[in-house]
Amino acid sequence: MSPRSPPPARWLCLLTGALACALRPASGWAYELQWEVCDYVRMFEEERKQCLDGAQLGDGIEGCSKMWDNLTCWPATPRGQVVILACPFNLSPIQDRNVSRSCTEEGWTHLEPGPYPDACGFDDKESGLDEQLKMFYSSVKIGYTTGYSLSLATLLVAMTILSLFRKLHCTRNYIHMHLFVSFILRAVSVFIKDLILFDHPESDNCSEVSVGCKAAMVLFQYCVMANFFWLLVEGLYLHTLLVVSFFSERKYFWGYILIGWGLPSIFIMAWTIIRIYLEDHGCWDIINSSLLWWILRAPILTSILVNFILFIRIIRILVQKLRPPDVGKSNSSSYSRLTKSTLLLIPLFGVHYTMFAFFPNNFKDDVKIVFELVVGSFQGFVVAVLYCFLNGEVQAELRRKWRRWNLKGILGRGRNYQHPSGGSIGATYSTQVSMLTRGSPSGRRSSSFQAEDSLV
């Protein structure tokens, strides 16, 4: 009877790679742990080849043939004899521990005095910690997969709505659509990355991998950076509307496209070229070089910082514009509208990323991971709901189309239908931003985004 082989050591690489990827590119300790595990994997692979090569040559012994059990090579042994070997040095913290197998008529027996962890004195506490880490990161993966799936579904519906209705086509909504596309690409790239790293046999980072695996990581890094830059574009556009009286929206729009899609491509191309020459190993999901790390991190941190500054400036403008002119007038309504406006801008600007963006990398890794991966995965869903489904302009257009379709079905003559005046609908467009720009020479531009904040 052949013994049941213990699970291969390669699962350690998969676990470590998952931890290092989740802890973001600069996890030096995860990088060292990863390559320490890879050294063990390479060592076991060499021993396995030597063991199996010797077994293929044949030894002429009647009994049990040479066997590799993923950790130890058991030599060919005649029936009725017992083979005693020392524990693998990397599994036994206690010296002079041995394991044995007997060769019987049915083949090799099970390992004695028990499985490798018990027989070699492997620390149960460390094994328990590994299991806890695996459970934690599995829960995190389930959480952000749920968040990105929900965000992807709502963003696709929002994109369809903004694309189909021509009355919603304007510079403001074009920028929103580009932001939605960046969230969609980010979600898709996360799914592709997880499919390769967790479900692909190449994903252990200890062996040569295909170009497609590296290309998937390049796509993932680009989509993440582009998403942050389009959050920056949203801040720049809104700040420009409030501060600049006259400007060419078309010229600015092409500039925004260069910022949102062009600048990330420059940084990612530089990162890819340097990675090829300095750190071309594994699937590129772990970064040890500080240069490679800062090429990715510096632009993202800069966009977060600039957006936070714009957020503060816009809040100051809101405070000034919402201040009641009468001294004796109550400030409660102004404070309420200011609070709603602030909460509305936070997901659009990505201000919540400032909570951990400038903290040290070893600051409460579990909290950072849950916040950035799980909470951050729902940002696309929140943005789609606030700036499409709860948008007054979108709701009014949907109601108008719905009434028209109903009347076409009832009357059977939609061409002769005269749509009623939208005066009652226009009342819902009064918002904080309209108060900010009331009396401004840029009235045409202010009316373009009055509906955007109608929900507050």
GROMACS .gro file of C-alpha atoms in nm:
model
  456
    1MET     CA    1   0.000   0.000   0.000
    2SER     CA    2   0.154   0.333  -0.103
    3PRO     CA    3   0.144   0.603   0.162
    4ARG     CA    4  -0.053   0.919   0.127
    5SER     CA    5   0.184   1.198   0.026
    6PRO     CA    6   0.180   1.521   0.223
    7PRO     CA    7   0.076   1.838   0.040
    8PRO     CA    8   0.362   1.987  -0.169
    9ALA     CA    9   0.567   2.273  -0.029
   10ARG     CA   10   0.470   2.489  -0.327
   11TRP     CA   11   0.155   2.609  -0.146
   12LEU     CA   12   0.386   2.820   0.071
   13CYS     CA   13   0.485   3.021  -0.234
   14LEU     CA   14   0.123   3.077  -0.330
   15LEU     CA   15   0.037   3.197   0.020
   16THR     CA   16   0.338   3.428   0.042
   17GLY     CA   17   0.276   3.568  -0.303
   18ALA     CA   18  -0.085   3.644  -0.209
   19LEU     CA   19   0.026   3.822   0.109
   20ALA     CA   20   0.289   4.028  -0.069
   21CYS     CA   21   0.049   4.127  -0.346
   22ALA     CA   22  -0.216   4.230  -0.097
   23LEU     CA   23   0.033   4.430   0.109
   24ARG     CA   24   0.117   4.646  -0.196
   25PRO     CA   25   0.446   4.670  -0.378
   26ALA     CA   26   0.675   4.782  -0.099
   27SER     CA   27   0.654   4.491   0.144
   28GLY     CA   28   1.022   4.417   0.197
   29TRP     CA   29   0.959   4.148   0.458
   30ALA     CA   30   0.715   3.974   0.226
   31TYR     CA   31   0.973   3.988  -0.052
   32GLU     CA   32   1.239   3.826   0.169
   33LEU     CA   33   0.993   3.562   0.287
   34GLN     CA   34   0.891   3.494  -0.071
   35TRP     CA   35   1.245   3.427  -0.188
   36GLU     CA   36   1.331   3.225   0.121
   37VAL     CA   37   1.037   3.000   0.037
   38CYS     CA   38   1.146   2.991  -0.327
   39ASP     CA   39   1.490   2.870  -0.219
   40TYR     CA   40   1.324   2.580  -0.039
   41VAL     CA   41   1.107   2.505  -0.340
   42ARG     CA   42   1.409   2.501  -0.573
   43MET     CA   43   1.599   2.279  -0.332
   44PHE     CA   44   1.307   2.033  -0.312
   45GLU     CA   45   1.276   2.040  -0.690
   46GLU     CA   46   1.643   1.947  -0.733
   47GLU     CA   47   1.613   1.665  -0.479
   48ARG     CA   48   1.299   1.539  -0.651
   49LYS     CA   49   1.473   1.527  -0.989
   50GLN     CA   50   1.771   1.342  -0.843
   51CYS     CA   51   1.541   1.097  -0.669
   52LEU     CA   52   1.325   1.027  -0.973
   53ASP     CA   53   1.624   1.010  -1.208
   54GLY     CA   54   1.778   0.745  -0.986
   55ALA     CA   55   1.448   0.556  -0.974
   56GLN     CA   56   1.427   0.543  -1.356
   57LEU     CA   57   1.772   0.383  -1.382
   58GLY     CA   58   1.655   0.085  -1.179
   59ASP     CA   59   1.831  -0.075  -0.886
   60GLY     CA   60   1.752  -0.445  -0.926
   61ILE     CA   61   1.615  -0.474  -0.573
   62GLU     CA   62   1.298  -0.675  -0.523
   63GLY     CA   63   1.076  -0.488  -0.281
   64CYS     CA   64   0.988  -0.120  -0.259
   65SER     CA   65   1.122   0.108  -0.530
   66LYS     CA   66   1.268   0.451  -0.469
   67MET     CA   67   1.000   0.706  -0.378
   68TRP     CA   68   0.975   1.084  -0.344
   69ASP     CA   69   0.708   1.203  -0.098
   70ASN     CA   70   0.749   1.576  -0.172
   71LEU     CA   71   0.996   1.620   0.115
   72THR     CA   72   1.223   1.315   0.139
   73CYS     CA   73   1.367   1.061  -0.105
   74TRP     CA   74   1.317   0.705   0.021
   75PRO     CA   75   1.572   0.461  -0.126
   76ALA     CA   76   1.484   0.125  -0.281
   77THR     CA   77   1.447  -0.126   0.002
   78PRO     CA   78   1.392  -0.505   0.019
   79ARG     CA   79   1.069  -0.629   0.173
   80GLY     CA   80   1.060  -0.661   0.548
   81GLN     CA   81   1.315  -0.388   0.620
   82VAL     CA   82   1.267  -0.051   0.789
   83VAL     CA   83   1.427   0.270   0.659
   84ILE     CA   84   1.508   0.541   0.912
   85LEU     CA   85   1.597   0.891   0.787
   86ALA     CA   86   1.660   1.222   0.954
   87CYS     CA   87   1.388   1.487   0.938
   88PRO     CA   88   1.427   1.747   0.663
   89PHE     CA   89   1.646   2.018   0.815
   90ASN     CA   90   1.405   2.299   0.731
   91LEU     CA   91   1.109   2.131   0.906
   92SER     CA   92   1.270   2.026   1.231
   93PRO     CA   93   1.356   2.297   1.485
   94ILE     CA   94   1.466   2.013   1.715
   95GLN     CA   95   1.785   1.824   1.628
   96ASP     CA   96   1.810   1.442   1.604
   97ARG     CA   97   1.449   1.386   1.500
   98ASN     CA   98   1.395   1.087   1.270
   99VAL     CA   99   1.119   0.946   1.054
  100SER     CA  100   1.079   0.592   0.924
  101ARG     CA  101   0.888   0.378   0.676
  102SER     CA  102   0.862   0.001   0.642
  103CYS     CA  103   0.865  -0.193   0.318
  104THR     CA  104   0.591  -0.459   0.318
  105GLU     CA  105   0.425  -0.683   0.061
  106GLU     CA  106   0.179  -0.401  -0.012
  107GLY     CA  107   0.453  -0.137  -0.051
  108TRP     CA  108   0.568   0.149   0.166
  109THR     CA  109   0.382   0.204   0.491
  110HIS     CA  110   0.272   0.536   0.632
  111LEU     CA  111   0.524   0.768   0.788
  112GLU     CA  112   0.620   0.685   1.144
  113PRO     CA  113   0.582   0.805   1.418
  114GLY     CA  114   0.333   1.026   1.237
  115PRO     CA  115   0.300   1.305   0.978
  116TYR     CA  116   0.602   1.531   0.927
  117PRO     CA  117   0.476   1.818   1.151
  118ASP     CA  118   0.423   1.581   1.444
  119ALA     CA  119   0.724   1.359   1.389
  120CYS     CA  120   0.971   1.642   1.331
  121GLY     CA  121   0.848   1.876   1.605
  122PHE     CA  122   0.709   2.140   1.372
  123ASP     CA  123   0.568   2.431   1.573
  124ASP     CA  124   0.189   2.399   1.589
  125LYS     CA  125   0.159   2.766   1.682
  126GLU     CA  126   0.328   2.873   1.360
  127SER     CA  127   0.107   2.636   1.166
  128GLY     CA  128  -0.196   2.787   1.339
  129LEU     CA  129  -0.080   3.138   1.250
  130ASP     CA  130  -0.041   3.035   0.887
  131GLU     CA  131  -0.397   2.905   0.888
  132GLN     CA  132  -0.523   3.228   1.042
  133LEU     CA  133  -0.341   3.432   0.778
  134LYS     CA  134  -0.483   3.215   0.501
  135MET     CA  135  -0.833   3.259   0.640
  136PHE     CA  136  -0.786   3.636   0.678
  137TYR     CA  137  -0.661   3.689   0.324
  138SER     CA  138  -0.922   3.455   0.183
  139SER     CA  139  -1.189   3.667   0.354
  140VAL     CA  140  -1.028   3.984   0.216
  141LYS     CA  141  -1.027   3.834  -0.133
  142ILE     CA  142  -1.396   3.743  -0.105
  143GLY     CA  143  -1.472   4.094   0.022
  144TYR     CA  144  -1.302   4.288  -0.255
  145THR     CA  145  -1.424   4.045  -0.521
  146THR     CA  146  -1.780   4.117  -0.406
  147GLY     CA  147  -1.712   4.491  -0.406
  148TYR     CA  148  -1.559   4.499  -0.754
  149SER     CA  149  -1.837   4.276  -0.893
  150LEU     CA  150  -2.105   4.509  -0.756
  151SER     CA  151  -1.916   4.815  -0.878
  152LEU     CA  152  -1.869   4.664  -1.224
  153ALA     CA  153  -2.239   4.587  -1.263
  154THR     CA  154  -2.359   4.931  -1.152
  155LEU     CA  155  -2.093   5.112  -1.355
  156LEU     CA  156  -2.191   4.928  -1.673
  157VAL     CA  157  -2.556   5.028  -1.622
  158ALA     CA  158  -2.453   5.388  -1.549
  159MET     CA  159  -2.237   5.399  -1.862
  160THR     CA  160  -2.527   5.270  -2.069
  161ILE     CA  161  -2.762   5.538  -1.934
  162LEU     CA  162  -2.518   5.825  -1.992
  163SER     CA  163  -2.436   5.698  -2.342
  164LEU     CA  164  -2.790   5.640  -2.468
  165PHE     CA  165  -2.954   5.971  -2.373
  166ARG     CA  166  -2.823   6.254  -2.588
  167LYS     CA  167  -2.948   6.523  -2.351
  168LEU     CA  168  -2.700   6.393  -2.094
  169HIS     CA  169  -2.406   6.444  -2.329
  170CYS     CA  170  -2.195   6.729  -2.193
  171THR     CA  171  -1.840   6.786  -2.072
  172ARG     CA  172  -1.929   6.709  -1.712
  173ASN     CA  173  -2.084   6.374  -1.798
  174TYR     CA  174  -1.806   6.293  -2.044
  175ILE     CA  175  -1.559   6.325  -1.757
  176HIS     CA  176  -1.786   6.111  -1.539
  177MET     CA  177  -1.794   5.848  -1.814
  178HIS     CA  178  -1.415   5.838  -1.835
  179LEU     CA  179  -1.403   5.799  -1.458
  180PHE     CA  180  -1.655   5.514  -1.482
  181VAL     CA  181  -1.443   5.348  -1.751
  182SER     CA  182  -1.135   5.372  -1.527
  183PHE     CA  183  -1.327   5.201  -1.245
  184ILE     CA  184  -1.448   4.933  -1.487
  185LEU     CA  185  -1.095   4.868  -1.613
  186ARG     CA  186  -0.964   4.855  -1.258
  187ALA     CA  187  -1.223   4.591  -1.161
  188VAL     CA  188  -1.155   4.384  -1.473
  189SER     CA  189  -0.778   4.401  -1.419
  190VAL     CA  190  -0.822   4.284  -1.059
  191PHE     CA  191  -1.023   3.983  -1.178
  192ILE     CA  192  -0.758   3.901  -1.440
  193LYS     CA  193  -0.477   3.937  -1.184
  194ASP     CA  194  -0.652   3.709  -0.935
  195LEU     CA  195  -0.728   3.454  -1.205
  196ILE     CA  196  -0.360   3.435  -1.295
  197LEU     CA  197  -0.209   3.455  -0.945
  198PHE     CA  198  -0.452   3.224  -0.765
  199ASP     CA  199  -0.578   2.985  -1.033
  200HIS     CA  200  -0.279   2.953  -1.266
  201PRO     CA  201   0.005   2.703  -1.210
  202GLU     CA  202   0.264   2.968  -1.297
  203SER     CA  203   0.165   3.189  -1.006
  204ASP     CA  204   0.415   3.067  -0.743
  205ASN     CA  205   0.682   3.326  -0.840
  206CYS     CA  206   0.948   3.058  -0.799
  207SER     CA  207   0.969   2.950  -1.163
  208GLU     CA  208   0.978   3.104  -1.507
  209VAL     CA  209   0.646   3.255  -1.606
  210SER     CA  210   0.493   3.356  -1.937
  211VAL     CA  211   0.485   3.703  -2.085
  212GLY     CA  212   0.107   3.704  -2.047
  213CYS     CA  213   0.137   3.682  -1.669
  214LYS     CA  214   0.365   3.987  -1.661
  215ALA     CA  215   0.144   4.173  -1.909
  216ALA     CA  216  -0.154   4.116  -1.679
  217MET     CA  217   0.037   4.280  -1.391
  218VAL     CA  218   0.134   4.574  -1.615
  219LEU     CA  219  -0.233   4.617  -1.709
  220PHE     CA  220  -0.331   4.602  -1.343
  221GLN     CA  221  -0.079   4.870  -1.241
  222TYR     CA  222  -0.188   5.096  -1.529
  223CYS     CA  223  -0.560   5.066  -1.450
  224VAL     CA  224  -0.502   5.144  -1.082
  225MET     CA  225  -0.294   5.453  -1.161
  226ALA     CA  226  -0.536   5.572  -1.432
  227ASN     CA  227  -0.822   5.542  -1.184
  228PHE     CA  228  -0.644   5.771  -0.937
  229PHE     CA  229  -0.564   6.022  -1.212
  230TRP     CA  230  -0.927   6.038  -1.326
  231LEU     CA  231  -1.025   6.109  -0.967
  232LEU     CA  232  -0.776   6.396  -0.989
  233VAL     CA  233  -0.937   6.512  -1.316
  234GLU     CA  234  -1.276   6.529  -1.144
  235GLY     CA  235  -1.126   6.754  -0.877
  236LEU     CA  236  -0.950   6.975  -1.131
  237TYR     CA  237  -1.267   7.016  -1.339
  238LEU     CA  238  -1.493   7.109  -1.049
  239HIS     CA  239  -1.233   7.347  -0.908
  240THR     CA  240  -1.195   7.512  -1.249
  241LEU     CA  241  -1.570   7.560  -1.279
  242LEU     CA  242  -1.583   7.738  -0.944
  243VAL     CA  243  -1.272   7.952  -0.981
  244VAL     CA  244  -1.230   8.035  -1.352
  245SER     CA  245  -1.496   8.259  -1.505
  246PHE     CA  246  -1.439   8.179  -1.871
  247PHE     CA  247  -1.251   7.888  -2.025
  248SER     CA  248  -1.278   7.662  -2.329
  249GLU     CA  249  -1.427   7.337  -2.207
  250ARG     CA  250  -1.321   7.155  -2.526
  251LYS     CA  251  -0.954   7.250  -2.489
  252TYR     CA  252  -0.959   7.168  -2.120
  253PHE     CA  253  -1.131   6.837  -2.194
  254TRP     CA  254  -0.848   6.716  -2.417
  255GLY     CA  255  -0.605   6.821  -2.147
  256TYR     CA  256  -0.801   6.617  -1.897
  257ILE     CA  257  -0.780   6.313  -2.127
  258LEU     CA  258  -0.402   6.351  -2.144
  259ILE     CA  259  -0.386   6.370  -1.765
  260GLY     CA  260  -0.622   6.077  -1.707
  261TRP     CA  261  -0.493   5.830  -1.967
  262GLY     CA  262  -0.163   5.977  -2.090
  263LEU     CA  263   0.036   6.043  -1.772
  264PRO     CA  264  -0.023   5.694  -1.625
  265SER     CA  265   0.096   5.534  -1.949
  266ILE     CA  266   0.427   5.726  -1.924
  267PHE     CA  267   0.492   5.609  -1.569
  268ILE     CA  268   0.389   5.250  -1.643
  269MET     CA  269   0.610   5.233  -1.954
  270ALA     CA  270   0.905   5.357  -1.750
  271TRP     CA  271   0.824   5.105  -1.478
  272THR     CA  272   0.801   4.821  -1.731
  273ILE     CA  273   1.131   4.903  -1.901
  274ILE     CA  274   1.320   4.937  -1.572
  275ARG     CA  275   1.158   4.619  -1.442
  276ILE     CA  276   1.278   4.423  -1.744
  277TYR     CA  277   1.640   4.523  -1.678
  278LEU     CA  278   1.648   4.531  -1.297
  279GLU     CA  279   1.395   4.284  -1.157
  280ASP     CA  280   1.268   4.051  -1.428
  281HIS     CA  281   1.162   3.752  -1.220
  282GLY     CA  282   0.832   3.598  -1.121
  283CYS     CA  283   0.504   3.745  -1.235
  284TRP     CA  284   0.602   4.102  -1.136
  285ASP     CA  285   0.352   4.105  -0.851
  286ILE     CA  286   0.623   4.159  -0.586
  287ILE     CA  287   0.851   4.465  -0.593
  288ASN     CA  288   1.171   4.495  -0.394
  289SER     CA  289   1.353   4.779  -0.572
  290SER     CA  290   1.278   5.117  -0.415
  291LEU     CA  291   1.311   5.281  -0.759
  292LEU     CA  292   1.042   5.058  -0.909
  293TRP     CA  293   0.824   5.111  -0.605
  294TRP     CA  294   0.842   5.490  -0.619
  295ILE     CA  295   0.773   5.501  -0.992
  296LEU     CA  296   0.430   5.358  -0.907
  297ARG     CA  297   0.370   5.513  -0.568
  298ALA     CA  298   0.491   5.872  -0.621
  299PRO     CA  299   0.238   5.964  -0.897
  300ILE     CA  300  -0.049   5.810  -0.698
  301LEU     CA  301   0.049   5.987  -0.376
  302THR     CA  302   0.085   6.314  -0.568
  303SER     CA  303  -0.263   6.280  -0.720
  304ILE     CA  304  -0.411   6.204  -0.376
  305LEU     CA  305  -0.236   6.505  -0.222
  306VAL     CA  306  -0.341   6.744  -0.500
  307ASN     CA  307  -0.699   6.619  -0.485
  308PHE     CA  308  -0.704   6.667  -0.109
  309ILE     CA  309  -0.586   7.027  -0.152
  310LEU     CA  310  -0.855   7.088  -0.416
  311PHE     CA  311  -1.110   6.932  -0.184
  312ILE     CA  312  -1.016   7.175   0.096
  313ARG     CA  313  -1.031   7.473  -0.141
  314ILE     CA  314  -1.374   7.373  -0.270
  315ILE     CA  315  -1.503   7.329   0.085
  316ARG     CA  316  -1.379   7.682   0.165
  317ILE     CA  317  -1.570   7.814  -0.137
  318LEU     CA  318  -1.879   7.627  -0.019
  319VAL     CA  319  -1.847   7.782   0.328
  320GLN     CA  320  -1.821   8.131   0.180
  321LYS     CA  321  -2.108   8.089  -0.064
  322LEU     CA  322  -2.342   7.913   0.178
  323ARG     CA  323  -2.292   8.171   0.453
  324PRO     CA  324  -2.631   8.340   0.511
  325PRO     CA  325  -2.633   8.712   0.426
  326ASP     CA  326  -2.850   8.801   0.727
  327VAL     CA  327  -2.670   8.805   1.060
  328GLY     CA  328  -2.972   8.682   1.253
  329LYS     CA  329  -3.054   8.403   1.011
  330SER     CA  330  -3.011   8.046   1.131
  331ASN     CA  331  -2.706   7.860   1.003
  332SER     CA  332  -2.857   7.513   1.044
  333SER     CA  333  -2.970   7.478   0.682
  334SER     CA  334  -2.634   7.603   0.552
  335TYR     CA  335  -2.444   7.357   0.772
  336SER     CA  336  -2.670   7.077   0.655
  337ARG     CA  337  -2.610   7.156   0.290
  338LEU     CA  338  -2.237   7.194   0.351
  339THR     CA  339  -2.224   6.853   0.518
  340LYS     CA  340  -2.411   6.690   0.231
  341SER     CA  341  -2.188   6.856  -0.025
  342THR     CA  342  -1.877   6.742   0.160
  343LEU     CA  343  -1.998   6.382   0.181
  344LEU     CA  344  -2.086   6.396  -0.188
  345LEU     CA  345  -1.737   6.507  -0.289
  346ILE     CA  346  -1.542   6.254  -0.081
  347PRO     CA  347  -1.599   5.947  -0.307
  348LEU     CA  348  -1.565   6.157  -0.623
  349PHE     CA  349  -1.225   6.294  -0.518
  350GLY     CA  350  -1.104   5.979  -0.343
  351VAL     CA  351  -1.030   6.181  -0.030
  352HIS     CA  352  -1.073   5.870   0.187
  353TYR     CA  353  -0.740   5.742   0.051
  354THR     CA  354  -0.558   6.010   0.250
  355MET     CA  355  -0.632   5.817   0.571
  356PHE     CA  356  -0.346   5.570   0.511
  357ALA     CA  357  -0.169   5.707   0.204
  358PHE     CA  358   0.112   5.879   0.397
  359PHE     CA  359   0.142   5.634   0.686
  360PRO     CA  360   0.444   5.399   0.712
  361ASN     CA  361   0.405   5.073   0.523
  362ASN     CA  362   0.416   4.866   0.843
  363PHE     CA  363   0.136   5.064   1.010
  364LYS     CA  364  -0.140   4.813   1.096
  365ASP     CA  365  -0.120   4.613   0.776
  366ASP     CA  366  -0.445   4.429   0.844
  367VAL     CA  367  -0.641   4.753   0.886
  368LYS     CA  368  -0.484   4.907   0.574
  369ILE     CA  369  -0.557   4.598   0.369
  370VAL     CA  370  -0.922   4.584   0.471
  371PHE     CA  371  -0.969   4.957   0.413
  372GLU     CA  372  -0.784   4.985   0.081
  373LEU     CA  373  -0.886   4.654  -0.076
  374VAL     CA  374  -1.232   4.582   0.062
  375VAL     CA  375  -1.370   4.933   0.127
  376GLY     CA  376  -1.196   5.073  -0.182
  377SER     CA  377  -1.355   4.809  -0.403
  378PHE     CA  378  -1.702   4.959  -0.338
  379GLN     CA  379  -1.597   5.311  -0.445
  380GLY     CA  380  -1.708   5.253  -0.805
  381PHE     CA  381  -2.051   5.147  -0.683
  382VAL     CA  382  -2.085   5.458  -0.463
  383VAL     CA  383  -1.974   5.693  -0.742
  384ALA     CA  384  -2.213   5.532  -0.993
  385VAL     CA  385  -2.507   5.564  -0.753
  386LEU     CA  386  -2.436   5.924  -0.651
  387TYR     CA  387  -2.347   6.065  -0.991
  388CYS     CA  388  -2.585   5.870  -1.213
  389PHE     CA  389  -2.874   5.696  -1.040
  390LEU     CA  390  -2.935   5.974  -0.784
  391ASN     CA  391  -2.849   6.254  -1.026
  392GLY     CA  392  -3.151   6.483  -1.073
  393GLU     CA  393  -3.079   6.540  -1.440
  394VAL     CA  394  -3.059   6.166  -1.509
  395GLN     CA  395  -3.375   6.096  -1.311
  396ALA     CA  396  -3.564   6.369  -1.497
  397GLU     CA  397  -3.452   6.233  -1.835
  398LEU     CA  398  -3.550   5.879  -1.738
  399ARG     CA  399  -3.894   5.999  -1.623
  400ARG     CA  400  -3.940   6.194  -1.944
  401LYS     CA  401  -3.848   5.895  -2.159
  402TRP     CA  402  -4.069   5.666  -1.951
  403ARG     CA  403  -4.372   5.894  -1.991
  404ARG     CA  404  -4.309   5.919  -2.363
  405TRP     CA  405  -4.284   5.542  -2.403
  406ASN     CA  406  -4.601   5.493  -2.199
  407LEU     CA  407  -4.795   5.747  -2.404
  408LYS     CA  408  -4.668   5.591  -2.726
  409GLY     CA  409  -4.798   5.256  -2.612
  410ILE     CA  410  -5.135   5.393  -2.498
  411LEU     CA  411  -5.210   5.638  -2.776
  412GLY     CA  412  -5.026   5.456  -3.052
  413ARG     CA  413  -4.919   5.785  -3.206
  414GLY     CA  414  -4.601   5.903  -3.035
  415ARG     CA  415  -4.521   6.153  -3.312
  416ASN     CA  416  -4.816   6.372  -3.227
  417TYR     CA  417  -4.738   6.369  -2.857
  418GLN     CA  418  -4.634   6.703  -2.715
  419HIS     CA  419  -4.424   6.661  -2.404
  420PRO     CA  420  -4.537   6.879  -2.109
  421SER     CA  421  -4.331   7.162  -1.982
  422GLY     CA  422  -4.038   7.072  -1.762
  423GLY     CA  423  -4.095   7.359  -1.520
  424SER     CA  424  -4.179   7.130  -1.231
  425ILE     CA  425  -3.871   6.924  -1.303
  426GLY     CA  426  -3.650   7.227  -1.316
  427ALA     CA  427  -3.729   7.300  -0.954
  428THR     CA  428  -3.533   6.991  -0.853
  429TYR     CA  429  -3.216   7.130  -1.011
  430SER     CA  430  -3.158   7.390  -0.740
  431THR     CA  431  -2.843   7.281  -0.554
  432GLN     CA  432  -2.548   7.401  -0.357
  433VAL     CA  433  -2.340   7.446  -0.670
  434SER     CA  434  -2.608   7.662  -0.827
  435MET     CA  435  -2.584   7.884  -0.520
  436LEU     CA  436  -2.210   7.898  -0.561
  437THR     CA  437  -2.231   8.020  -0.918
  438ARG     CA  438  -2.541   8.233  -0.898
  439GLY     CA  439  -2.470   8.571  -1.047
  440SER     CA  440  -2.146   8.443  -1.200
  441PRO     CA  441  -2.068   8.518  -1.567
  442SER     CA  442  -2.019   8.146  -1.615
  443GLY     CA  443  -2.389   8.076  -1.580
  444ARG     CA  444  -2.399   7.846  -1.878
  445ARG     CA  445  -2.135   7.619  -1.728
  446SER     CA  446  -2.286   7.629  -1.381
  447SER     CA  447  -2.620   7.513  -1.516
  448SER     CA  448  -2.444   7.217  -1.672
  449PHE     CA  449  -2.372   7.065  -1.332
  450GLN     CA  450  -2.659   7.192  -1.122
  451ALA     CA  451  -2.833   6.858  -1.162
  452GLU     CA  452  -2.524   6.673  -1.045
  453ASP     CA  453  -2.569   6.783  -0.685
  454SER     CA  454  -2.948   6.788  -0.679
  455LEU     CA  455  -2.954   6.489  -0.448
  456VAL     CA  456  -2.808   6.699  -0.167
   0.00000   0.00000   0.00000
